Every structure is written in structure tokens, then in C-alpha cells.
């Protein structure tokens, strides 16, 4: 929950999944609600669930200003043109100042977008731990492509080496399609 963070039922289910070694990922929902805090939730996942989070999405804004998310695997931004349930999304290249590009004025939301390159680097570095050949290619200057990253995220998820973290607002259908795509790409 983007507002409440990790809830007791999540902890209970997490322990059960740990016992049976079930691969999983997290979806930080309700990013459009007052009090939503994405990075606070990521921190709670680390501390309360004892998991290694892999930030795969960054929210573009929060609360009333939630516009979409940055997909760090594809290195693109997804925005929705309205809050209607069936609103269409647009895909944007990550160029220029993202906060200005999307009209984000809240300092904490701007800071998250300004840190997108840092989170992208962390995602790539964490993924490359799963494959020595891809790591060697990266060290020689070859950036992994989307398919390679997806494969490495899948491997890390199945090995329970880390847990991909996504963001969205299910009520307004923002981020649901990327979530479903991630289920197909990363889970058994």
C-alpha cells in the first residue's frame, strides 16, 4: 500500500512464501492517494520483510499529481492522459529534466525523478550479478538490452535473490498493464 506501506497481512504472506520458497514481486499500489510514499515503501520492504528490493519502476509524481511511472528496464516513462479508468497511456523517452517535462513540482517527487539514472544503474548492476557473461560484456562497454535485463530479473526473482518493485494505482488503472507484463516476464 503506497500510503500504509507493508501491512501485517503482507508480512504473514511473505513469511509463508519464504517457507515454501515462492518467487514474488511487489506492487506499490495507491500512489494516487494522499500520503503515498514510494521510497518509504521500498525501505519498509527491505526492513520489515528482510528482502532485497530491486526498484524496477519509479513513480512520476504522487497523490493528486501521480501521472505515471518510469520503467527502468525499458528506460522509458509511461504517463496517462487522465484519471479515467480506461485512459490511454503515452510512452516517453527519458530525455531532459523529467520533473519539468511532466510538470512535477513537489520537491520529494522531483528528487525521485532526478535520481532515475542512479536507480537505473543500480538495477543494471544488480541484474548483472545473475550472469557472469553479461557482467563481462558490461565491463567491456556493452550495455545490456531490455530482453537481457528481463531475463536476468526473471532469474534473480526465481532464485529469490531480489524482489522487483513496481508502482501504480489500480483503482485508476495506472500501471496495471505494466504489472501484468511483469508477472509474465518475471514470475514462474
XYZ file of N, CA and C in Angstrom:
564
model
N 0.853 -1.176 0.000
C 0.000 0.000 0.000
C 0.893 1.231 0.000
N 0.749 2.088 -1.001
C 1.584 3.274 -1.113
C 1.459 4.221 0.058
N 0.350 4.141 0.798
C 0.136 5.009 1.954
C 0.536 4.292 3.246
N -0.022 3.119 3.484
C 0.223 2.386 4.732
C 1.548 1.628 4.712
N 2.085 1.375 3.548
C 3.329 0.613 3.457
C 3.075 -0.867 3.603
N 4.047 -1.574 4.145
C 3.919 -3.019 4.345
C 2.933 -3.249 5.481
N 1.879 -4.007 5.193
C 0.824 -4.253 6.171
C 1.003 -5.633 6.803
N 0.369 -5.872 7.966
C 0.533 -7.160 8.657
C 0.215 -8.381 7.802
N -0.841 -8.306 6.987
C -1.159 -9.467 6.151
C -0.069 -9.711 5.106
N 0.596 -8.652 4.667
C 1.713 -8.821 3.738
C 2.866 -9.551 4.430
N 3.137 -9.185 5.677
C 4.203 -9.851 6.426
C 3.898 -11.333 6.623
N 2.657 -11.643 6.955
C 2.250 -13.036 7.160
C 2.423 -13.840 5.879
N 1.926 -13.299 4.776
C 2.044 -13.993 3.493
C 3.499 -14.094 3.042
N 4.290 -13.093 3.359
C 5.701 -13.103 2.989
C 6.432 -14.239 3.700
N 6.168 -14.383 5.013
C 6.801 -15.472 5.773
C 6.395 -16.834 5.202
N 5.131 -16.973 4.834
C 4.657 -18.215 4.238
C 5.373 -18.483 2.910
N 5.503 -17.453 2.096
C 6.211 -17.593 0.818
C 7.685 -17.929 1.044
N 8.292 -17.352 2.087
C 9.681 -17.694 2.429
C 9.794 -19.175 2.769
N 8.858 -19.671 3.578
C 8.894 -21.084 3.994
C 8.843 -22.032 2.806
N 8.052 -21.686 1.804
C 7.886 -22.557 0.635
C 8.727 -22.127 -0.561
N 9.589 -21.125 -0.346
C 10.498 -20.629 -1.395
C 9.744 -20.237 -2.669
N 8.725 -19.413 -2.502
C 7.906 -18.949 -3.619
C 8.467 -17.621 -4.144
N 8.838 -17.547 -5.427
C 9.290 -16.281 -6.010
C 8.158 -15.252 -5.975
N 8.507 -13.984 -5.831
C 7.480 -12.944 -5.761
C 8.028 -11.603 -6.204
N 7.114 -10.668 -6.403
C 7.467 -9.278 -6.664
C 6.475 -8.410 -5.920
N 6.784 -7.134 -5.801
C 5.922 -6.213 -5.054
C 5.388 -5.134 -5.987
N 4.152 -4.781 -5.741
C 3.488 -3.702 -6.477
C 3.035 -2.681 -5.442
N 3.636 -1.493 -5.479
C 3.247 -0.426 -4.559
C 2.039 0.264 -5.180
N 0.872 -0.039 -4.625
C -0.407 0.429 -5.144
C -0.806 1.742 -4.453
N -1.832 2.366 -4.966
C -2.447 3.570 -4.380
C -1.492 4.768 -4.356
N -0.662 4.869 -5.392
C 0.257 6.004 -5.472
C -0.473 7.320 -5.708
N -1.757 7.256 -6.015
C -2.549 8.465 -6.249
C -3.207 8.981 -4.972
N -3.070 8.285 -3.861
C -3.739 8.682 -2.615
C -2.871 9.606 -1.777
N -3.519 10.409 -0.975
C -2.825 11.338 -0.092
C -1.945 10.575 0.892
N -0.699 10.972 0.996
C 0.238 10.334 1.906
C 1.062 9.229 1.282
N 0.913 9.008 -0.025
C 1.664 7.947 -0.691
C 3.158 8.264 -0.674
N 3.953 7.257 -0.383
C 5.406 7.416 -0.348
C 6.096 6.184 -0.888
N 6.515 6.229 -2.120
C 7.090 5.064 -2.797
C 8.391 4.602 -2.133
N 9.337 5.501 -1.964
C 10.624 5.100 -1.411
C 10.502 4.644 0.041
N 9.531 5.186 0.768
C 9.267 4.729 2.138
C 8.817 3.268 2.093
N 7.964 2.938 1.127
C 7.509 1.547 0.972
C 8.665 0.625 0.605
N 9.533 1.073 -0.287
C 10.693 0.266 -0.672
C 11.565 0.004 0.558
N 11.756 1.023 1.374
C 12.540 0.877 2.599
C 11.875 -0.102 3.573
N 10.549 -0.030 3.683
C 9.821 -0.955 4.550
C 9.932 -2.394 4.051
N 9.926 -2.581 2.754
C 10.085 -3.920 2.183
C 11.439 -4.488 2.596
N 12.446 -3.646 2.576
C 13.787 -4.073 2.954
C 13.854 -4.406 4.449
N 13.330 -3.504 5.279
C 13.468 -3.662 6.731
C 12.494 -4.674 7.329
N 11.219 -4.570 6.992
C 10.213 -5.418 7.638
C 10.091 -6.798 7.019
N 10.394 -6.906 5.738
C 10.276 -8.205 5.090
C 11.634 -8.888 4.911
N 12.702 -8.148 5.203
C 14.036 -8.721 5.086
C 14.394 -9.095 3.663
N 13.886 -8.350 2.719
C 14.067 -8.657 1.310
C 15.036 -7.675 0.667
N 15.576 -8.065 -0.462
C 16.427 -7.172 -1.254
C 15.583 -6.626 -2.402
N 15.117 -5.380 -2.275
C 14.267 -4.818 -3.332
C 15.073 -4.423 -4.569
N 14.477 -4.649 -5.725
C 15.032 -4.207 -6.999
C 14.026 -3.220 -7.587
N 14.326 -1.941 -7.497
C 13.414 -0.913 -7.980
C 13.376 -0.979 -9.502
N 12.221 -1.416 -10.038
C 12.044 -1.524 -11.483
C 11.224 -0.364 -12.043
N 10.420 0.278 -11.188
C 9.628 1.450 -11.572
C 9.906 2.573 -10.586
N 9.816 3.788 -11.075
C 9.804 4.977 -10.224
C 8.526 5.734 -10.545
N 7.803 6.205 -9.533
C 6.569 6.941 -9.817
C 6.875 8.326 -10.382
N 6.006 8.774 -11.253
C 6.067 10.151 -11.740
C 5.003 10.900 -10.956
N 5.432 11.563 -9.910
C 4.511 12.268 -9.022
C 3.892 11.314 -8.017
N 3.077 11.881 -7.141
C 2.339 11.083 -6.154
C 1.092 11.873 -5.766
N 0.238 11.204 -5.023
C -1.027 11.792 -4.577
C -1.809 12.314 -5.780
N -2.302 13.551 -5.712
C -3.089 14.113 -6.820
C -2.257 14.336 -8.082
N -0.939 14.359 -7.932
C -0.053 14.617 -9.072
C 0.529 13.349 -9.671
N -0.001 12.172 -9.307
C 0.512 10.930 -9.865
C 0.133 10.843 -11.336
N 1.140 10.827 -12.201
C 0.908 10.848 -13.646
C 1.286 9.536 -14.323
N 2.139 8.741 -13.689
C 2.589 7.508 -14.304
C 3.843 6.999 -13.638
N 4.673 6.310 -14.423
C 5.894 5.779 -13.851
C 6.997 5.693 -14.889
N 8.217 5.654 -14.357
C 9.396 5.421 -15.183
C 9.696 3.936 -15.091
N 9.749 3.259 -16.232
C 10.116 1.855 -16.291
C 11.631 1.807 -16.496
N 12.352 1.393 -15.464
C 13.808 1.413 -15.517
C 14.379 0.285 -16.376
N 13.602 -0.744 -16.641
C 14.056 -1.823 -17.520
C 14.050 -1.324 -18.961
N 12.933 -0.745 -19.370
C 12.817 -0.210 -20.733
C 13.475 1.152 -20.872
N 13.726 1.795 -19.726
C 14.290 3.150 -19.698
C 13.373 4.127 -20.435
N 12.073 3.999 -20.138
C 11.048 4.869 -20.725
C 10.062 5.272 -19.636
N 9.307 6.319 -19.924
C 8.278 6.778 -18.989
C 6.900 6.492 -19.571
N 5.988 6.078 -18.708
C 4.590 5.857 -19.073
C 3.754 6.890 -18.329
N 2.950 7.633 -19.076
C 2.035 8.587 -18.437
C 0.626 8.356 -18.972
N -0.349 8.707 -18.137
C -1.747 8.581 -18.522
C -2.311 9.977 -18.693
N -3.149 10.160 -19.717
C -3.648 11.489 -20.050
C -4.781 11.969 -19.143
N -5.383 11.069 -18.361
C -6.450 11.483 -17.450
C -6.562 10.458 -16.329
N -7.468 10.724 -15.399
C -7.713 9.795 -14.292
C -8.858 8.836 -14.589
N -9.390 8.872 -15.795
C -10.462 7.944 -16.156
C -9.931 6.520 -16.129
N -10.779 5.601 -15.825
C -10.361 4.207 -15.689
C -9.817 3.621 -16.985
N -10.311 4.042 -18.117
C -9.863 3.484 -19.387
C -8.969 4.444 -20.164
N -8.291 5.327 -19.463
C -7.430 6.303 -20.124
C -6.271 5.597 -20.828
N -5.878 6.122 -21.948
C -4.758 5.578 -22.711
C -3.453 6.130 -22.153
N -2.388 5.368 -22.278
C -1.102 5.840 -21.810
C -0.230 6.245 -22.979
N 0.745 7.074 -22.647
C 1.729 7.512 -23.628
C 3.090 7.047 -23.160
N 3.957 6.741 -24.106
C 5.318 6.319 -23.792
C 6.253 7.458 -24.181
N 7.151 7.804 -23.250
C 8.079 8.922 -23.457
C 9.511 8.433 -23.298
N 10.398 8.998 -24.098
C 11.828 8.752 -23.924
C 12.295 9.538 -22.698
N 13.307 9.022 -22.021
C 13.834 9.691 -20.834
C 14.915 10.681 -21.247
N 14.472 11.857 -21.655
C 15.401 12.903 -22.061
C 15.091 14.167 -21.278
N 16.118 14.960 -21.050
C 15.939 16.232 -20.352
C 15.578 16.043 -18.887
N 15.110 17.115 -18.279
C 14.713 17.096 -16.884
C 13.305 16.512 -16.787
N 13.193 15.321 -16.240
C 11.911 14.617 -16.200
C 10.873 15.353 -15.374
N 11.290 15.920 -14.231
C 10.339 16.620 -13.363
C 9.712 17.793 -14.105
N 10.516 18.557 -14.838
C 9.978 19.677 -15.613
C 9.130 19.173 -16.776
N 9.590 18.114 -17.418
C 8.883 17.552 -18.569
C 7.456 17.146 -18.207
N 7.266 16.587 -17.001
C 5.956 16.102 -16.592
C 5.247 17.037 -15.613
N 5.817 18.217 -15.360
C 5.173 19.210 -14.505
C 5.116 18.815 -13.037
N 6.134 18.119 -12.542
C 6.187 17.698 -11.146
C 6.855 18.806 -10.336
N 6.133 19.328 -9.335
C 6.658 20.448 -8.560
C 6.986 20.103 -7.110
N 6.428 19.020 -6.563
C 6.693 18.638 -5.174
C 8.159 18.208 -5.061
N 8.931 18.812 -4.132
C 10.371 18.517 -4.048
C 10.709 17.031 -3.897
N 9.981 16.302 -3.077
C 10.303 14.877 -2.888
C 10.035 14.084 -4.171
N 8.985 14.436 -4.903
C 8.692 13.759 -6.169
C 9.732 14.110 -7.226
N 10.191 15.361 -7.209
C 11.240 15.776 -8.146
C 12.538 15.026 -7.857
N 12.845 14.846 -6.579
C 14.079 14.160 -6.188
C 14.095 12.719 -6.696
N 12.947 12.053 -6.637
C 12.867 10.677 -7.136
C 13.176 10.652 -8.631
N 12.573 11.555 -9.393
C 12.809 11.577 -10.834
C 14.242 11.970 -11.165
N 14.809 12.896 -10.379
C 16.201 13.291 -10.602
C 17.154 12.118 -10.367
N 16.743 11.182 -9.511
C 17.588 10.030 -9.182
C 17.375 8.851 -10.131
N 16.560 9.009 -11.162
C 16.276 7.906 -12.090
C 17.546 7.277 -12.666
N 18.541 8.058 -13.108
C 19.760 7.420 -13.622
C 20.470 6.564 -12.564
N 20.450 7.010 -11.318
C 21.070 6.242 -10.233
C 20.339 4.911 -10.039
N 19.002 4.952 -10.034
C 18.221 3.727 -9.868
C 18.380 2.792 -11.069
N 18.505 3.348 -12.250
C 18.738 2.536 -13.449
C 20.079 1.812 -13.328
N 21.108 2.525 -12.882
C 22.427 1.918 -12.701
C 22.375 0.810 -11.654
N 21.665 1.051 -10.545
C 21.519 0.022 -9.504
C 20.807 -1.207 -10.059
N 19.753 -0.988 -10.861
C 19.019 -2.106 -11.458
C 19.946 -2.925 -12.349
N 20.691 -2.259 -13.217
C 21.590 -2.958 -14.133
C 22.659 -3.717 -13.342
N 23.285 -3.070 -12.365
C 24.330 -3.716 -11.565
C 23.798 -4.940 -10.831
N 22.610 -4.820 -10.244
C 22.016 -5.938 -9.513
C 21.682 -7.087 -10.459
N 21.129 -6.758 -11.606
C 20.777 -7.799 -12.587
C 22.016 -8.529 -13.080
N 23.085 -7.794 -13.316
C 24.296 -8.405 -13.870
C 24.957 -9.375 -12.902
N 24.609 -9.312 -11.627
C 25.118 -10.285 -10.660
C 24.623 -11.697 -10.984
N 23.572 -11.789 -11.793
C 22.969 -13.079 -12.108
C 23.667 -13.808 -13.248
N 24.558 -13.124 -13.998
C 25.154 -13.739 -15.184
C 26.562 -13.187 -15.411
N 27.561 -14.062 -15.320
C 28.953 -13.636 -15.485
C 29.259 -13.163 -16.899
N 28.650 -13.800 -17.898
C 28.902 -13.414 -19.292
C 28.370 -11.994 -19.549
N 27.162 -11.726 -19.085
C 26.581 -10.381 -19.250
C 27.400 -9.352 -18.467
N 27.900 -9.745 -17.292
C 28.734 -8.839 -16.482
C 30.024 -8.504 -17.222
N 30.671 -9.514 -17.810
C 31.903 -9.268 -18.555
C 31.642 -8.351 -19.749
N 30.552 -8.594 -20.463
C 30.214 -7.744 -21.609
C 29.986 -6.305 -21.157
N 29.323 -6.141 -20.020
C 29.062 -4.802 -19.487
C 30.377 -4.104 -19.116
N 31.271 -4.839 -18.493
C 32.561 -4.263 -18.101
C 33.404 -3.888 -19.315
N 33.126 -4.544 -20.446
C 33.819 -4.212 -21.693
C 33.111 -3.104 -22.467
N 31.980 -2.598 -21.916
C 31.310 -1.456 -22.525
C 29.996 -1.743 -23.215
N 29.488 -2.975 -23.146
C 28.227 -3.309 -23.796
C 27.092 -3.260 -22.783
N 26.225 -2.276 -22.940
C 25.056 -2.126 -22.063
C 24.055 -3.245 -22.367
N 23.528 -3.931 -21.335
C 22.547 -4.998 -21.607
C 21.256 -4.426 -22.194
N 20.671 -5.151 -23.146
C 19.419 -4.703 -23.747
C 18.239 -5.100 -22.856
N 17.043 -4.675 -23.256
C 15.829 -4.927 -22.454
C 15.587 -6.410 -22.239
N 15.738 -7.210 -23.290
C 15.487 -8.648 -23.173
C 16.465 -9.306 -22.212
N 17.721 -8.888 -22.270
C 18.718 -9.435 -21.345
C 18.360 -9.060 -19.918
N 17.997 -7.791 -19.693
C 17.616 -7.357 -18.343
C 16.397 -8.121 -17.845
N 15.402 -8.292 -18.701
C 14.202 -9.043 -18.291
C 14.573 -10.477 -17.898
N 15.429 -11.102 -18.693
C 15.866 -12.457 -18.390
C 16.618 -12.537 -17.072
N 17.463 -11.547 -16.820
C 18.227 -11.533 -15.573
C 17.333 -11.231 -14.369
N 16.347 -10.360 -14.559
C 15.389 -10.097 -13.472
C 14.593 -11.363 -13.177
N 14.185 -12.052 -14.226
C 13.460 -13.315 -14.035
C 14.318 -14.311 -13.261
N 15.573 -14.444 -13.647
C 16.466 -15.380 -12.963
C 16.627 -14.994 -11.493
N 16.862 -13.709 -11.225
C 17.019 -13.255 -9.845
C 15.748 -13.418 -9.029
N 14.600 -13.226 -9.672
C 13.315 -13.391 -8.989
C 13.072 -14.855 -8.669
N 13.313 -15.730 -9.624
C 13.112 -17.161 -9.408
C 14.082 -17.720 -8.366
N 15.305 -17.168 -8.322
C 16.300 -17.593 -7.332
C 16.082 -16.916 -5.976
N 15.102 -16.007 -5.913
C 14.795 -15.203 -4.720
C 16.035 -14.429 -4.259
N 16.827 -13.968 -5.244
C 17.992 -13.139 -4.957
C 17.569 -11.697 -4.683
N 16.468 -11.290 -5.280
C 15.894 -9.958 -5.078
C 14.424 -9.998 -5.453
N 13.738 -8.896 -5.161
C 12.305 -8.798 -5.434
C 12.057 -7.532 -6.262
N 11.571 -7.667 -7.504
C 11.260 -6.474 -8.303
C 10.138 -5.659 -7.651
N 10.283 -4.336 -7.668
C 9.296 -3.433 -7.083
C 8.732 -2.565 -8.199
N 7.389 -2.576 -8.326
C 6.700 -1.786 -9.338
C 5.761 -0.801 -8.648
N 5.249 0.168 -9.396
C 4.371 1.193 -8.818
C 3.152 1.409 -9.693
N 2.072 1.894 -9.072
C 0.885 2.216 -9.837
C -0.296 2.588 -8.975
N -1.437 2.706 -9.624
C -2.704 2.989 -8.969
C -3.763 2.130 -9.651
N -4.082 1.016 -9.038
C -5.000 0.060 -9.664
C -6.392 0.634 -9.863
N -6.858 1.437 -8.904
C -8.201 1.998 -8.995
C -8.367 2.808 -10.275
N -7.329 3.550 -10.650
C -7.393 4.371 -11.856
C -6.751 3.683 -13.053
N -6.408 2.401 -12.880
C -5.846 1.586 -13.946
C -4.530 2.144 -14.484
N -3.767 2.793 -13.623
C -2.455 3.315 -13.997
C -1.400 2.346 -13.486
N -0.732 1.689 -14.391
C 0.320 0.763 -14.016
C -0.113 -0.691 -13.979
N -1.387 -0.965 -14.238
C -1.867 -2.347 -14.191
C -1.316 -3.160 -15.361
N -1.320 -2.605 -16.566
C -0.789 -3.334 -17.715
C 0.703 -3.618 -17.546
N 1.532 -2.637 -17.138
C 2.942 -2.976 -16.886
C 3.110 -4.022 -15.776
N 2.226 -4.016 -14.781
C 2.269 -5.040 -13.731
C 2.003 -6.421 -14.318
N 0.973 -6.531 -15.147
C 0.649 -7.821 -15.768
C 1.783 -8.295 -16.683
N 2.385 -7.357 -17.403
C 3.539 -7.711 -18.242
C 4.684 -8.230 -17.383
N 4.906 -7.604 -16.221
C 5.962 -8.039 -15.311
C 5.681 -9.423 -14.752
N 4.425 -9.738 -14.469
C 4.057 -11.082 -13.999
C 4.484 -12.107 -15.049
N 4.180 -11.828 -16.294
C 4.543 -12.742 -17.382
C 6.068 -12.823 -17.543
N 6.736 -11.688 -17.455
C 8.182 -11.644 -17.695
C 9.031 -12.193 -16.556
N 8.607 -11.996 -15.293
C 9.488 -12.270 -14.152
C 9.101 -13.475 -13.298
N 7.856 -13.878 -13.299
C 7.418 -14.938 -12.393
C 7.281 -16.275 -13.111
N 7.254 -17.384 -12.354
C 7.128 -18.705 -12.987
C 5.827 -18.838 -13.759
